[in-house]
């Protein structure tokens, strides 16, 4: 049976078709998907924090309601992704336990502080922009539940990016102080957003196999370069600049190039020593503990319903 399963798996991958949860899959395929999808889910949930931090201080009722909707969307993205990860045989409780124990990874970007209102613009424009660039190809990931979750998530991320762009555009066309605030936010989030694509290709242990399995479609550096090419045009419309004097289009390779990134800083953030790592985990732990009564009530309700059905 295992040989037939493997033949089926190999054929599906070579036809660029989809593997579903009940299909046979190599253990390493299951593990790497669980790794990537759970990290992605955690990123969405931890990613709520830098923006939730500004909901009470949004400059108008309109901005407040838009920001609340965005943060709620991120919770929703986390839930789709935890559900996709659960189809690979891991419980959501275990994933959450690992996250609050500090054992699970989530995107480096959410360990940086959001210190001004303009950061809401820069997060939407740069962070959601990078997320879209990375995630559109994942809509074609070979694992069905992940690819399908990505389609919905990418649609919502596009709205998120536009709202961030619009915040920056308005600040950039405002007073000189507002324009400066927008520029400073772009300066702060630019390099961390490039690091969201992961380590350089020659230091990316998972890429090759993930690409062979049609999970990832492009390498980390390839997507980073595409992202720089998109941002370099959009920043002109904003009337701002990117803090990178080395950006250029290489006519020979037909790729965008950027200046050096501080990969030591990236490693520090991954090792838990970024500016906000401990605060983010602490906040998640508190929220989880505060939500215990909701989980208990849901279990009690489900039990009652089941008893009624049996009665
Ligand atoms: N941060 O061999 P690779 C969002 C880890 S968007 C932390 O290259 P891979 C939306 C990597 O896990 C953000 N860790 O790995 C939003 C691996 O460690 P491991 C989430 C990173 O998997 C916007 C090691 O380094 N998006 O949330 C990072 O082939 C605004 C070696 O790396 C996704 O997760 C990093 N930046 O490629 C929400 C997208 N980069 O597991 C709120 C899906 C690498 O071996 C507000 N994920 N690592 O211990 C992916 O596309 C891939 O997993 C990559 C990494 C590209 C992130």
PDB file of C-alpha atoms in Angstrom, residues 38-286:
ATOM      1  CA  UNK A  38       1.901  26.533  11.882  1.00  0.00           C
ATOM      2  CA  UNK A  39       4.615  29.221  11.732  1.00  0.00           C
ATOM      3  CA  UNK A  40       2.437  31.128   9.319  1.00  0.00           C
ATOM      4  CA  UNK A  41      -0.621  30.802  11.596  1.00  0.00           C
ATOM      5  CA  UNK A  42       1.402  31.998  14.591  1.00  0.00           C
ATOM      6  CA  UNK A  43       2.645  34.975  12.542  1.00  0.00           C
ATOM      7  CA  UNK A  44      -0.907  36.069  11.831  1.00  0.00           C
ATOM      8  CA  UNK A  45      -1.888  35.836  15.501  1.00  0.00           C
ATOM      9  CA  UNK A  46       1.248  37.522  16.877  1.00  0.00           C
ATOM     10  CA  UNK A  47       1.019  39.995  13.978  1.00  0.00           C
ATOM     11  CA  UNK A  48      -2.190  41.351  15.491  1.00  0.00           C
ATOM     12  CA  UNK A  49      -0.234  42.911  18.355  1.00  0.00           C
ATOM     13  CA  UNK A  50       1.757  45.771  16.773  1.00  0.00           C
ATOM     14  CA  UNK A  51      -1.436  47.106  15.181  1.00  0.00           C
ATOM     15  CA  UNK A  52      -3.845  46.347  18.024  1.00  0.00           C
ATOM     16  CA  UNK A  53      -1.524  48.602  20.000  1.00  0.00           C
ATOM     17  CA  UNK A  54      -2.802  51.573  17.939  1.00  0.00           C
ATOM     18  CA  UNK A  55      -6.554  50.892  17.864  1.00  0.00           C
ATOM     19  CA  UNK A  56      -7.268  53.143  20.845  1.00  0.00           C
ATOM     20  CA  UNK A  57      -5.025  55.892  19.449  1.00  0.00           C
ATOM     21  CA  UNK A  58      -6.187  55.905  15.807  1.00  0.00           C
ATOM     22  CA  UNK A  59      -6.614  59.546  14.714  1.00  0.00           C
ATOM     23  CA  UNK A  60     -10.306  59.265  13.713  1.00  0.00           C
ATOM     24  CA  UNK A  61     -13.331  57.018  14.071  1.00  0.00           C
ATOM     25  CA  UNK A  62     -12.967  55.964  10.430  1.00  0.00           C
ATOM     26  CA  UNK A  63      -9.318  54.993  10.899  1.00  0.00           C
ATOM     27  CA  UNK A  64     -10.190  53.150  14.102  1.00  0.00           C
ATOM     28  CA  UNK A  65     -12.882  51.035  12.467  1.00  0.00           C
ATOM     29  CA  UNK A  66     -10.646  50.197   9.485  1.00  0.00           C
ATOM     30  CA  UNK A  67      -7.786  49.183  11.790  1.00  0.00           C
ATOM     31  CA  UNK A  68     -10.096  47.048  13.935  1.00  0.00           C
ATOM     32  CA  UNK A  69     -11.347  45.264  10.819  1.00  0.00           C
ATOM     33  CA  UNK A  70      -7.777  44.614   9.674  1.00  0.00           C
ATOM     34  CA  UNK A  71      -6.718  43.169  13.018  1.00  0.00           C
ATOM     35  CA  UNK A  72      -9.823  40.950  13.052  1.00  0.00           C
ATOM     36  CA  UNK A  73      -8.959  39.740   9.536  1.00  0.00           C
ATOM     37  CA  UNK A  74      -5.566  38.673  10.865  1.00  0.00           C
ATOM     38  CA  UNK A  75      -7.240  36.607  13.591  1.00  0.00           C
ATOM     39  CA  UNK A  76      -9.343  34.997  10.854  1.00  0.00           C
ATOM     40  CA  UNK A  77      -6.236  34.214   8.784  1.00  0.00           C
ATOM     41  CA  UNK A  78      -4.696  32.547  11.813  1.00  0.00           C
ATOM     42  CA  UNK A  79      -7.808  30.406  12.230  1.00  0.00           C
ATOM     43  CA  UNK A  80      -7.890  29.237   8.587  1.00  0.00           C
ATOM     44  CA  UNK A  81      -4.224  28.340   8.876  1.00  0.00           C
ATOM     45  CA  UNK A  82      -4.522  26.494  12.202  1.00  0.00           C
ATOM     46  CA  UNK A  83      -7.363  24.499  10.609  1.00  0.00           C
ATOM     47  CA  UNK A  84      -5.173  23.659   7.599  1.00  0.00           C
ATOM     48  CA  UNK A  85      -2.373  22.603   9.976  1.00  0.00           C
ATOM     49  CA  UNK A  86      -4.781  20.430  11.991  1.00  0.00           C
ATOM     50  CA  UNK A  87      -5.494  18.341   8.867  1.00  0.00           C
ATOM     51  CA  UNK A  88      -1.837  17.250   9.105  1.00  0.00           C
ATOM     52  CA  UNK A  89      -2.443  15.652  12.483  1.00  0.00           C
ATOM     53  CA  UNK A  90      -1.491  18.312  15.017  1.00  0.00           C
ATOM     54  CA  UNK A  91      -4.010  19.782  17.469  1.00  0.00           C
ATOM     55  CA  UNK A  92      -4.480  23.508  17.760  1.00  0.00           C
ATOM     56  CA  UNK A  93      -3.987  23.218  21.527  1.00  0.00           C
ATOM     57  CA  UNK A  94      -0.523  21.748  21.017  1.00  0.00           C
ATOM     58  CA  UNK A  95       0.429  24.458  18.500  1.00  0.00           C
ATOM     59  CA  UNK A  96      -0.718  27.161  20.899  1.00  0.00           C
ATOM     60  CA  UNK A  97       1.105  25.499  23.792  1.00  0.00           C
ATOM     61  CA  UNK A  98       4.348  25.547  21.763  1.00  0.00           C
ATOM     62  CA  UNK A  99       3.835  29.186  20.824  1.00  0.00           C
ATOM     63  CA  UNK A 100       3.337  30.430  24.355  1.00  0.00           C
ATOM     64  CA  UNK A 101       6.177  28.256  25.629  1.00  0.00           C
ATOM     65  CA  UNK A 102       8.435  30.160  23.197  1.00  0.00           C
ATOM     66  CA  UNK A 103       9.185  26.950  21.261  1.00  0.00           C
ATOM     67  CA  UNK A 104       7.526  27.899  17.965  1.00  0.00           C
ATOM     68  CA  UNK A 105       8.681  30.303  15.288  1.00  0.00           C
ATOM     69  CA  UNK A 106       6.680  33.158  13.838  1.00  0.00           C
ATOM     70  CA  UNK A 107       7.722  35.872  11.400  1.00  0.00           C
ATOM     71  CA  UNK A 108      10.676  37.997  12.519  1.00  0.00           C
ATOM     72  CA  UNK A 109       8.853  41.173  11.478  1.00  0.00           C
ATOM     73  CA  UNK A 110       6.444  41.131  14.409  1.00  0.00           C
ATOM     74  CA  UNK A 111       9.245  41.522  16.925  1.00  0.00           C
ATOM     75  CA  UNK A 112       9.725  45.182  15.986  1.00  0.00           C
ATOM     76  CA  UNK A 113       7.828  47.935  17.806  1.00  0.00           C
ATOM     77  CA  UNK A 114       5.167  50.145  16.144  1.00  0.00           C
ATOM     78  CA  UNK A 115       6.027  53.496  17.651  1.00  0.00           C
ATOM     79  CA  UNK A 116       4.032  56.051  15.660  1.00  0.00           C
ATOM     80  CA  UNK A 117       0.705  56.186  13.817  1.00  0.00           C
ATOM     81  CA  UNK A 118       2.671  56.253  10.547  1.00  0.00           C
ATOM     82  CA  UNK A 119       3.873  52.745  11.401  1.00  0.00           C
ATOM     83  CA  UNK A 120       0.290  51.585  10.696  1.00  0.00           C
ATOM     84  CA  UNK A 121       0.808  52.882   7.171  1.00  0.00           C
ATOM     85  CA  UNK A 122       4.260  51.323   6.810  1.00  0.00           C
ATOM     86  CA  UNK A 123       3.078  47.964   8.167  1.00  0.00           C
ATOM     87  CA  UNK A 124       0.150  47.890   5.729  1.00  0.00           C
ATOM     88  CA  UNK A 125       2.216  49.010   2.758  1.00  0.00           C
ATOM     89  CA  UNK A 126       5.508  47.172   3.361  1.00  0.00           C
ATOM     90  CA  UNK A 127       4.650  44.239   5.645  1.00  0.00           C
ATOM     91  CA  UNK A 128       1.369  43.291   3.979  1.00  0.00           C
ATOM     92  CA  UNK A 129       3.025  44.055   0.629  1.00  0.00           C
ATOM     93  CA  UNK A 130       5.805  41.569   1.377  1.00  0.00           C
ATOM     94  CA  UNK A 131       3.246  39.077   2.690  1.00  0.00           C
ATOM     95  CA  UNK A 132       1.270  39.259  -0.587  1.00  0.00           C
ATOM     96  CA  UNK A 133       4.392  38.931  -2.720  1.00  0.00           C
ATOM     97  CA  UNK A 134       5.390  35.821  -0.746  1.00  0.00           C
ATOM     98  CA  UNK A 135       1.886  34.351  -0.497  1.00  0.00           C
ATOM     99  CA  UNK A 136       0.400  34.726  -3.994  1.00  0.00           C
ATOM    100  CA  UNK A 137       2.605  31.861  -5.258  1.00  0.00           C
ATOM    101  CA  UNK A 138       1.546  29.826  -2.183  1.00  0.00           C
ATOM    102  CA  UNK A 139      -2.035  29.837  -3.544  1.00  0.00           C
ATOM    103  CA  UNK A 140      -0.678  27.129  -5.865  1.00  0.00           C
ATOM    104  CA  UNK A 141       0.967  25.125  -3.061  1.00  0.00           C
ATOM    105  CA  UNK A 142       0.625  21.386  -3.633  1.00  0.00           C
ATOM    106  CA  UNK A 143      -1.194  20.803  -0.328  1.00  0.00           C
ATOM    107  CA  UNK A 144      -4.897  21.559  -0.949  1.00  0.00           C
ATOM    108  CA  UNK A 145      -5.969  23.050   2.411  1.00  0.00           C
ATOM    109  CA  UNK A 146      -2.973  25.425   2.464  1.00  0.00           C
ATOM    110  CA  UNK A 147      -3.408  26.638  -1.123  1.00  0.00           C
ATOM    111  CA  UNK A 148      -7.136  27.212  -0.635  1.00  0.00           C
ATOM    112  CA  UNK A 149      -6.602  29.133   2.633  1.00  0.00           C
ATOM    113  CA  UNK A 150      -4.038  31.296   0.831  1.00  0.00           C
ATOM    114  CA  UNK A 151      -6.518  32.388  -1.845  1.00  0.00           C
ATOM    115  CA  UNK A 152      -8.837  33.970   0.714  1.00  0.00           C
ATOM    116  CA  UNK A 153      -5.985  35.382   2.756  1.00  0.00           C
ATOM    117  CA  UNK A 154      -4.343  37.071  -0.242  1.00  0.00           C
ATOM    118  CA  UNK A 155      -7.592  38.811  -1.185  1.00  0.00           C
ATOM    119  CA  UNK A 156      -7.826  40.339   2.268  1.00  0.00           C
ATOM    120  CA  UNK A 157      -4.115  41.196   2.342  1.00  0.00           C
ATOM    121  CA  UNK A 158      -4.549  43.299  -0.815  1.00  0.00           C
ATOM    122  CA  UNK A 159      -7.100  45.440   0.981  1.00  0.00           C
ATOM    123  CA  UNK A 160      -4.709  45.688   3.934  1.00  0.00           C
ATOM    124  CA  UNK A 161      -1.903  46.861   1.729  1.00  0.00           C
ATOM    125  CA  UNK A 162      -4.018  49.543   0.107  1.00  0.00           C
ATOM    126  CA  UNK A 163      -5.157  50.904   3.438  1.00  0.00           C
ATOM    127  CA  UNK A 164      -1.511  51.155   4.547  1.00  0.00           C
ATOM    128  CA  UNK A 165      -0.562  52.891   1.317  1.00  0.00           C
ATOM    129  CA  UNK A 166      -3.411  55.347   1.765  1.00  0.00           C
ATOM    130  CA  UNK A 167      -2.362  56.196   5.340  1.00  0.00           C
ATOM    131  CA  UNK A 168       1.163  56.974   4.111  1.00  0.00           C
ATOM    132  CA  UNK A 169      -0.127  58.949   1.105  1.00  0.00           C
ATOM    133  CA  UNK A 170      -2.264  61.149   3.326  1.00  0.00           C
ATOM    134  CA  UNK A 171       0.589  61.766   5.774  1.00  0.00           C
ATOM    135  CA  UNK A 172       2.997  62.418   2.928  1.00  0.00           C
ATOM    136  CA  UNK A 173       0.652  65.090   1.539  1.00  0.00           C
ATOM    137  CA  UNK A 174       0.102  66.589   4.997  1.00  0.00           C
ATOM    138  CA  UNK A 175       2.254  68.960   7.048  1.00  0.00           C
ATOM    139  CA  UNK A 176       6.077  68.700   6.872  1.00  0.00           C
ATOM    140  CA  UNK A 177       5.979  66.971  10.280  1.00  0.00           C
ATOM    141  CA  UNK A 178       3.482  64.409   9.024  1.00  0.00           C
ATOM    142  CA  UNK A 179       5.544  63.756   5.919  1.00  0.00           C
ATOM    143  CA  UNK A 180       8.627  63.270   8.066  1.00  0.00           C
ATOM    144  CA  UNK A 181       6.729  60.855  10.298  1.00  0.00           C
ATOM    145  CA  UNK A 182       5.758  58.810   7.214  1.00  0.00           C
ATOM    146  CA  UNK A 183       9.351  58.787   5.933  1.00  0.00           C
ATOM    147  CA  UNK A 184      10.689  57.686   9.319  1.00  0.00           C
ATOM    148  CA  UNK A 185       8.194  54.821   9.462  1.00  0.00           C
ATOM    149  CA  UNK A 186       9.241  53.659   5.974  1.00  0.00           C
ATOM    150  CA  UNK A 187      12.882  53.882   7.062  1.00  0.00           C
ATOM    151  CA  UNK A 188      12.164  51.720  10.113  1.00  0.00           C
ATOM    152  CA  UNK A 189      10.172  48.963   8.378  1.00  0.00           C
ATOM    153  CA  UNK A 190      12.029  48.670   5.066  1.00  0.00           C
ATOM    154  CA  UNK A 191      14.894  46.314   6.028  1.00  0.00           C
ATOM    155  CA  UNK A 192      12.823  44.136   8.393  1.00  0.00           C
ATOM    156  CA  UNK A 193      10.214  43.728   5.624  1.00  0.00           C
ATOM    157  CA  UNK A 194      12.902  42.471   3.217  1.00  0.00           C
ATOM    158  CA  UNK A 195      13.941  39.937   5.855  1.00  0.00           C
ATOM    159  CA  UNK A 196      10.411  38.511   5.924  1.00  0.00           C
ATOM    160  CA  UNK A 197      11.334  36.559   2.767  1.00  0.00           C
ATOM    161  CA  UNK A 198      13.775  34.481   4.806  1.00  0.00           C
ATOM    162  CA  UNK A 199      17.553  34.018   4.706  1.00  0.00           C
ATOM    163  CA  UNK A 200      19.530  34.358   1.458  1.00  0.00           C
ATOM    164  CA  UNK A 201      19.215  31.361  -0.876  1.00  0.00           C
ATOM    165  CA  UNK A 202      22.651  29.997  -0.006  1.00  0.00           C
ATOM    166  CA  UNK A 203      21.623  29.894   3.665  1.00  0.00           C
ATOM    167  CA  UNK A 204      18.058  28.556   3.258  1.00  0.00           C
ATOM    168  CA  UNK A 205      18.059  24.865   4.225  1.00  0.00           C
ATOM    169  CA  UNK A 206      14.393  24.202   3.407  1.00  0.00           C
ATOM    170  CA  UNK A 207      13.959  25.918   0.042  1.00  0.00           C
ATOM    171  CA  UNK A 208      15.239  23.259  -2.307  1.00  0.00           C
ATOM    172  CA  UNK A 209      13.024  20.444  -1.030  1.00  0.00           C
ATOM    173  CA  UNK A 210       9.992  22.721  -0.598  1.00  0.00           C
ATOM    174  CA  UNK A 211      10.358  23.830  -4.203  1.00  0.00           C
ATOM    175  CA  UNK A 212      10.725  20.230  -5.422  1.00  0.00           C
ATOM    176  CA  UNK A 213       7.433  19.441  -3.641  1.00  0.00           C
ATOM    177  CA  UNK A 214       5.675  22.481  -5.181  1.00  0.00           C
ATOM    178  CA  UNK A 215       5.101  24.056  -1.790  1.00  0.00           C
ATOM    179  CA  UNK A 216       7.331  27.059  -2.495  1.00  0.00           C
ATOM    180  CA  UNK A 217       7.414  28.186  -6.125  1.00  0.00           C
ATOM    181  CA  UNK A 218      10.223  30.735  -5.940  1.00  0.00           C
ATOM    182  CA  UNK A 219      13.322  31.115  -3.820  1.00  0.00           C
ATOM    183  CA  UNK A 220      13.611  33.625  -0.979  1.00  0.00           C
ATOM    184  CA  UNK A 221      15.963  35.922  -2.913  1.00  0.00           C
ATOM    185  CA  UNK A 222      13.825  35.777  -6.047  1.00  0.00           C
ATOM    186  CA  UNK A 223      10.734  36.974  -4.171  1.00  0.00           C
ATOM    187  CA  UNK A 224      12.722  39.597  -2.250  1.00  0.00           C
ATOM    188  CA  UNK A 225      14.017  41.012  -5.518  1.00  0.00           C
ATOM    189  CA  UNK A 226      10.495  41.147  -7.036  1.00  0.00           C
ATOM    190  CA  UNK A 227       9.254  42.933  -3.936  1.00  0.00           C
ATOM    191  CA  UNK A 228      11.973  45.600  -4.167  1.00  0.00           C
ATOM    192  CA  UNK A 229      11.006  46.155  -7.813  1.00  0.00           C
ATOM    193  CA  UNK A 230       7.363  46.742  -6.847  1.00  0.00           C
ATOM    194  CA  UNK A 231       8.143  49.056  -3.951  1.00  0.00           C
ATOM    195  CA  UNK A 232      10.605  51.178  -5.885  1.00  0.00           C
ATOM    196  CA  UNK A 233       7.780  52.303  -8.185  1.00  0.00           C
ATOM    197  CA  UNK A 234       5.108  52.699  -5.505  1.00  0.00           C
ATOM    198  CA  UNK A 235       7.317  54.828  -3.261  1.00  0.00           C
ATOM    199  CA  UNK A 236       7.479  57.463  -6.007  1.00  0.00           C
ATOM    200  CA  UNK A 237       3.692  57.845  -5.923  1.00  0.00           C
ATOM    201  CA  UNK A 238       3.941  58.279  -2.166  1.00  0.00           C
ATOM    202  CA  UNK A 239       6.459  61.095  -2.612  1.00  0.00           C
ATOM    203  CA  UNK A 240       8.793  59.275  -0.184  1.00  0.00           C
ATOM    204  CA  UNK A 241      12.051  57.358  -0.608  1.00  0.00           C
ATOM    205  CA  UNK A 242      13.326  53.901   0.310  1.00  0.00           C
ATOM    206  CA  UNK A 243      16.317  54.010   2.697  1.00  0.00           C
ATOM    207  CA  UNK A 244      18.548  52.058   0.327  1.00  0.00           C
ATOM    208  CA  UNK A 245      20.909  53.780  -2.071  1.00  0.00           C
ATOM    209  CA  UNK A 246      21.987  50.490  -3.653  1.00  0.00           C
ATOM    210  CA  UNK A 247      18.672  49.591  -5.270  1.00  0.00           C
ATOM    211  CA  UNK A 248      19.162  49.015  -8.980  1.00  0.00           C
ATOM    212  CA  UNK A 249      17.817  46.956 -11.837  1.00  0.00           C
ATOM    213  CA  UNK A 250      20.486  44.611 -13.116  1.00  0.00           C
ATOM    214  CA  UNK A 251      20.086  44.588 -16.895  1.00  0.00           C
ATOM    215  CA  UNK A 252      22.051  41.365 -17.242  1.00  0.00           C
ATOM    216  CA  UNK A 253      20.116  39.244 -14.752  1.00  0.00           C
ATOM    217  CA  UNK A 254      16.892  41.251 -15.255  1.00  0.00           C
ATOM    218  CA  UNK A 255      16.513  41.352 -11.486  1.00  0.00           C
ATOM    219  CA  UNK A 256      16.205  44.104  -8.905  1.00  0.00           C
ATOM    220  CA  UNK A 257      19.073  44.330  -6.447  1.00  0.00           C
ATOM    221  CA  UNK A 258      19.141  45.947  -3.010  1.00  0.00           C
ATOM    222  CA  UNK A 259      21.775  46.952  -0.476  1.00  0.00           C
ATOM    223  CA  UNK A 260      23.180  44.582   2.175  1.00  0.00           C
ATOM    224  CA  UNK A 261      20.896  43.442   4.980  1.00  0.00           C
ATOM    225  CA  UNK A 262      22.032  42.812   8.547  1.00  0.00           C
ATOM    226  CA  UNK A 263      21.613  39.022   8.723  1.00  0.00           C
ATOM    227  CA  UNK A 264      23.084  38.981  12.232  1.00  0.00           C
ATOM    228  CA  UNK A 265      20.172  41.066  13.384  1.00  0.00           C
ATOM    229  CA  UNK A 266      17.828  38.564  11.668  1.00  0.00           C
ATOM    230  CA  UNK A 267      19.494  35.673  13.500  1.00  0.00           C
ATOM    231  CA  UNK A 268      19.230  37.497  16.812  1.00  0.00           C
ATOM    232  CA  UNK A 269      15.500  38.080  16.259  1.00  0.00           C
ATOM    233  CA  UNK A 270      15.017  34.388  15.349  1.00  0.00           C
ATOM    234  CA  UNK A 271      16.901  33.382  18.481  1.00  0.00           C
ATOM    235  CA  UNK A 272      14.360  35.313  20.565  1.00  0.00           C
ATOM    236  CA  UNK A 273      16.513  38.382  21.154  1.00  0.00           C
ATOM    237  CA  UNK A 274      14.708  40.937  18.979  1.00  0.00           C
ATOM    238  CA  UNK A 275      13.330  44.213  20.366  1.00  0.00           C
ATOM    239  CA  UNK A 276       9.886  42.816  21.299  1.00  0.00           C
ATOM    240  CA  UNK A 277      10.130  38.984  21.346  1.00  0.00           C
ATOM    241  CA  UNK A 278       9.478  38.480  25.041  1.00  0.00           C
ATOM    242  CA  UNK A 279       6.729  41.102  25.141  1.00  0.00           C
ATOM    243  CA  UNK A 280       4.896  39.472  22.207  1.00  0.00           C
ATOM    244  CA  UNK A 281       4.947  36.007  23.796  1.00  0.00           C
ATOM    245  CA  UNK A 282       3.983  37.337  27.214  1.00  0.00           C
ATOM    246  CA  UNK A 283       0.998  39.195  25.727  1.00  0.00           C
ATOM    247  CA  UNK A 284      -0.116  36.047  23.843  1.00  0.00           C
ATOM    248  CA  UNK A 285       0.154  33.978  27.027  1.00  0.00           C
ATOM    249  CA  UNK A 286      -1.974  36.515  28.929  1.00  0.00           C
TER     250      UNK A 286
END
